[in-house]
Coordinates of C-alpha atoms in Angstrom, one line a residue:
M1 CA -1.2 -16.0 -8.1
K2 CA 2.2 -15.4 -6.4
K3 CA 2.2 -11.9 -8.1
L4 CA -1.3 -11.2 -6.6
I5 CA -0.1 -11.9 -3.1
V6 CA 3.1 -9.9 -3.5
M7 CA 1.2 -6.9 -4.8
S8 CA -1.5 -7.1 -2.2
A9 CA 1.0 -7.2 0.6
L10 CA 3.3 -4.7 -1.0
M11 CA 2.0 -2.5 -3.8
V12 CA 5.7 -2.2 -3.5
C13 CA 5.0 -1.2 0.1
A14 CA 2.3 1.3 -0.7
L15 CA -1.3 0.5 -1.7
T16 CA -3.3 -2.7 -2.3
V17 CA -3.6 -3.5 -6.0
N18 CA -5.7 -6.2 -7.5
A19 CA -3.3 -7.7 -10.0
Q20 CA -2.7 -11.3 -11.1
E21 CA -0.4 -13.1 -13.6
T22 CA -1.8 -12.8 -17.1
E23 CA -0.4 -13.0 -20.6
K24 CA 0.5 -9.5 -21.7
S25 CA 2.0 -8.3 -25.0
S26 CA 3.1 -5.0 -23.3
P27 CA 5.2 -4.5 -20.2
F28 CA 3.1 -1.5 -19.4
S29 CA 0.0 -1.5 -17.3
A30 CA -2.7 0.9 -16.2
S31 CA -5.4 0.8 -13.6
V32 CA -7.8 2.9 -11.6
E33 CA -9.6 2.0 -8.4
L34 CA -12.4 3.6 -6.5
T35 CA -12.8 2.9 -2.8
S36 CA -15.4 4.0 -0.3
K37 CA -12.7 4.6 2.3
Y38 CA -8.9 4.9 2.0
L39 CA -7.5 2.4 4.5
W40 CA -3.8 1.5 4.6
R41 CA -2.1 -0.6 7.3
G42 CA -5.0 0.0 9.7
Q43 CA -4.8 3.8 9.2
E44 CA -7.7 5.9 7.9
Y45 CA -6.8 8.6 5.3
G46 CA -9.2 11.3 4.1
E47 CA -12.8 11.6 4.8
A48 CA -14.4 10.6 1.5
P49 CA -14.4 8.1 -1.3
T50 CA -10.9 7.9 -2.9
I51 CA -9.7 7.3 -6.4
F52 CA -6.3 5.6 -7.1
P53 CA -4.9 5.9 -10.6
T54 CA -1.8 3.8 -11.3
L55 CA 0.7 3.4 -14.1
G56 CA 3.2 0.5 -14.1
Y57 CA 6.0 -1.1 -16.0
G58 CA 7.4 -4.6 -15.4
T59 CA 10.1 -6.7 -17.1
G60 CA 11.6 -9.8 -15.6
G61 CA 11.7 -9.3 -11.9
L62 CA 11.8 -5.5 -12.1
S63 CA 8.7 -3.4 -11.6
V64 CA 8.3 0.4 -11.4
Y65 CA 5.1 2.3 -10.8
A66 CA 3.5 5.7 -10.2
T67 CA 0.3 5.9 -8.3
G68 CA -1.9 8.6 -6.7
A69 CA -4.7 8.9 -4.1
Y70 CA -7.3 11.7 -4.3
T71 CA -10.4 12.0 -2.2
F72 CA -13.6 13.4 -3.7
D73 CA -13.7 16.2 -1.0
N74 CA -10.0 17.1 -1.5
S75 CA -9.3 16.1 2.1
W76 CA -6.3 13.9 1.1
R77 CA -3.9 13.9 -1.9
E78 CA -1.0 11.6 -2.5
A79 CA 1.5 10.9 -5.3
D80 CA 3.9 7.9 -5.0
L81 CA 6.8 6.5 -7.0
G82 CA 8.0 3.0 -6.4
I83 CA 10.5 0.4 -7.7
S84 CA 10.9 -3.2 -6.8
Y85 CA 12.8 -6.4 -7.8
T86 CA 11.5 -9.9 -7.3
Y87 CA 13.8 -12.9 -7.0
K88 CA 12.2 -16.3 -6.4
D89 CA 10.0 -15.8 -3.3
F90 CA 11.4 -12.4 -2.2
T91 CA 10.6 -8.9 -3.3
L92 CA 12.7 -5.8 -2.3
G93 CA 11.2 -2.4 -2.9
V94 CA 11.7 1.3 -2.3
V95 CA 8.9 3.9 -2.3
D96 CA 8.8 7.7 -2.3
Y97 CA 5.6 8.9 -0.7
Y98 CA 4.6 12.5 -1.5
Y99 CA 1.6 14.4 -0.2
P100 CA 1.0 17.6 -2.2
T101 CA -1.2 20.3 -0.5
P102 CA -3.2 23.0 -2.2
T103 CA -0.8 25.7 -1.1
G104 CA 2.4 23.7 -1.4
E105 CA 4.1 25.7 1.4
R106 CA 5.9 22.7 3.0
D107 CA 5.8 20.1 0.3
K108 CA 7.9 21.3 -2.5
L109 CA 8.4 18.5 -5.0
F110 CA 12.2 19.0 -5.4
E111 CA 13.0 19.7 -1.8
F112 CA 14.9 16.7 -0.4
D113 CA 16.7 18.2 2.6
K114 CA 16.1 15.7 5.4
D115 CA 14.8 18.4 7.7
K116 CA 12.6 20.2 5.2
T117 CA 11.4 17.7 2.7
G118 CA 7.7 16.5 2.5
H119 CA 8.8 13.2 1.0
L120 CA 8.9 10.0 3.0
F121 CA 11.2 7.2 1.7
E122 CA 10.5 3.6 2.7
G123 CA 12.3 0.3 2.2
C124 CA 10.3 -2.9 2.1
L125 CA 11.0 -6.6 1.9
T126 CA 8.2 -9.2 1.2
Y127 CA 8.4 -13.0 1.3
A128 CA 5.6 -14.7 -0.6
P129 CA 6.3 -18.4 -1.3
A130 CA 4.5 -20.0 -4.2
S131 CA 4.2 -23.3 -2.4
I132 CA 2.1 -22.2 0.6
P133 CA -0.7 -19.5 0.9
V134 CA 1.1 -17.1 3.2
S135 CA 3.2 -13.9 3.0
A136 CA 5.3 -11.8 5.3
M137 CA 6.4 -8.2 4.9
I138 CA 8.5 -5.7 6.8
S139 CA 9.0 -2.0 6.0
T140 CA 10.8 1.0 7.4
F141 CA 10.7 4.7 6.6
F142 CA 14.4 5.5 6.4
Y143 CA 14.5 9.1 5.2
G144 CA 12.4 12.2 5.0
A145 CA 9.4 13.6 6.8
D146 CA 8.9 10.6 9.2
K147 CA 9.9 12.5 12.4
N148 CA 9.2 11.6 16.0
L149 CA 8.1 14.1 18.6
N150 CA 11.6 15.3 19.1
G151 CA 12.0 16.1 15.4
D152 CA 14.4 13.2 14.8
Q153 CA 14.1 10.4 12.2
A154 CA 11.5 8.1 13.6
W155 CA 12.3 5.0 11.6
S156 CA 8.6 4.0 11.7
T157 CA 8.6 0.2 11.1
Y158 CA 5.7 -2.0 10.2
A159 CA 5.5 -5.8 9.8
E160 CA 2.6 -7.9 8.4
L161 CA 1.7 -11.5 8.1
G162 CA -0.8 -12.6 5.6
Y163 CA -2.8 -15.7 4.6
H164 CA -5.0 -16.3 1.6
Y165 CA -7.5 -18.9 0.5
D166 CA -8.2 -19.2 -3.2
F167 CA -11.6 -20.4 -4.1
S168 CA -10.6 -19.9 -7.7
E169 CA -8.1 -17.7 -9.7
T170 CA -10.3 -14.7 -9.3
N171 CA -12.1 -15.4 -6.0
I172 CA -9.8 -14.9 -3.0
F173 CA -10.3 -14.5 0.7
S174 CA -7.3 -13.1 2.7
V175 CA -6.4 -12.2 6.3
A176 CA -3.7 -9.9 7.4
L177 CA -2.2 -9.1 10.8
G178 CA 0.0 -6.0 11.0
A179 CA 2.0 -4.4 13.8
S180 CA 4.1 -1.3 14.4
L181 CA 7.4 -2.5 15.8
N182 CA 8.3 0.8 17.5
K183 CA 7.0 4.2 18.5
S184 CA 5.9 5.3 15.0
L185 CA 3.4 7.2 12.9
Y186 CA 1.2 4.1 13.0
N187 CA 0.6 4.5 16.8
N188 CA 1.0 8.3 17.0
F189 CA 4.4 7.8 18.8
E190 CA 2.3 6.8 21.9
T191 CA 3.6 3.3 22.5
G192 CA 6.1 0.8 21.3
F193 CA 5.1 -2.6 19.7
S194 CA 1.4 -2.5 18.9
I195 CA -1.1 -4.4 16.7
V196 CA -2.5 -1.7 14.4
N197 CA -4.1 -3.8 11.6
I198 CA -6.3 -6.8 11.5
A199 CA -7.9 -7.0 8.0
L200 CA -10.3 -9.5 6.4
K201 CA -10.8 -9.1 2.7
Y202 CA -12.6 -10.8 -0.1
Q203 CA -11.8 -10.0 -3.7
T204 CA -13.1 -11.1 -7.1
E205 CA -13.6 -9.9 -10.6
I206 CA -16.6 -9.0 -12.7
P207 CA -16.4 -11.1 -15.9
T208 CA -15.4 -9.0 -19.0
G209 CA -13.5 -9.5 -22.2
K210 CA -9.8 -10.5 -22.4
K211 CA -8.5 -6.9 -22.6
F212 CA -10.1 -5.4 -19.4
R213 CA -10.5 -6.6 -15.9
I214 CA -12.8 -5.2 -13.3
P215 CA -11.7 -6.2 -9.8
V216 CA -14.0 -5.7 -6.8
S217 CA -13.4 -6.2 -3.1
A218 CA -14.7 -5.6 0.3
Q219 CA -12.7 -5.6 3.6
Y220 CA -13.3 -5.3 7.3
V221 CA -10.4 -3.7 9.2
I222 CA -9.8 -3.4 13.0
N223 CA -7.1 -1.2 14.5
P224 CA -6.7 -2.4 18.1
Q225 CA -4.2 0.3 19.1
K226 CA -6.7 3.0 18.1
E227 CA -9.8 1.0 19.1
K228 CA -11.4 1.6 15.8
S229 CA -12.9 -0.5 13.0
Y230 CA -13.8 0.2 9.4
I231 CA -15.5 -1.4 6.3
S232 CA -14.6 -0.4 2.8
F233 CA -15.6 -1.4 -0.7
S234 CA -13.6 -1.0 -3.9
I235 CA -14.1 -1.4 -7.6
G236 CA -11.4 -1.0 -10.3
L237 CA -10.5 -1.2 -13.9
S238 CA -7.2 -2.7 -15.2
I239 CA -5.7 -3.0 -18.6

């Protein structure tokens, strides 16, 4: 269950993944998730249902993954690479976020000059103790296309506190409170500290055989800084 909370708060800092500790003969994993609305840290991305394919590898405390996000109407595209290491209650991760456009004029994959690159690199630290149902996470974009209104590195920083109540191993209710700690991409560089994400989520699984899992979830999200609220539904398939 600890792995579920770490991945839900982290997805090594990227997306929410429905994963839990299971006996596996292979260190490799694969999943796909379909959601009615792409919501991340209180932010809305795209204008249509979104599919998230993910490939992962884990051994010991080390995890690496590649994941994407693609809306049905082509209004949003995303391809991310991440790596993390977990030691006891702490997980440290680094993510490369990349947003390819149809023309590719300003998002060349192998362009890493800090003033030209379309990549955003983020460091993230998560604390998820096994003894109590809480988690804490802080993340910062430290390199790449995260620029403020003056064109300088913005160092957009996000922090989140989470709580979960487990009705069973596969029926979980969780609450998250997230804030931008500075003028950042989360608040359009309009203000400093601001609450940008209040999320209530219920997740469970559709019973299947031992090889496949079908996680489903629903969440209600409020972004006080933008004075908006959202509801989304998701269903996935994991092997």
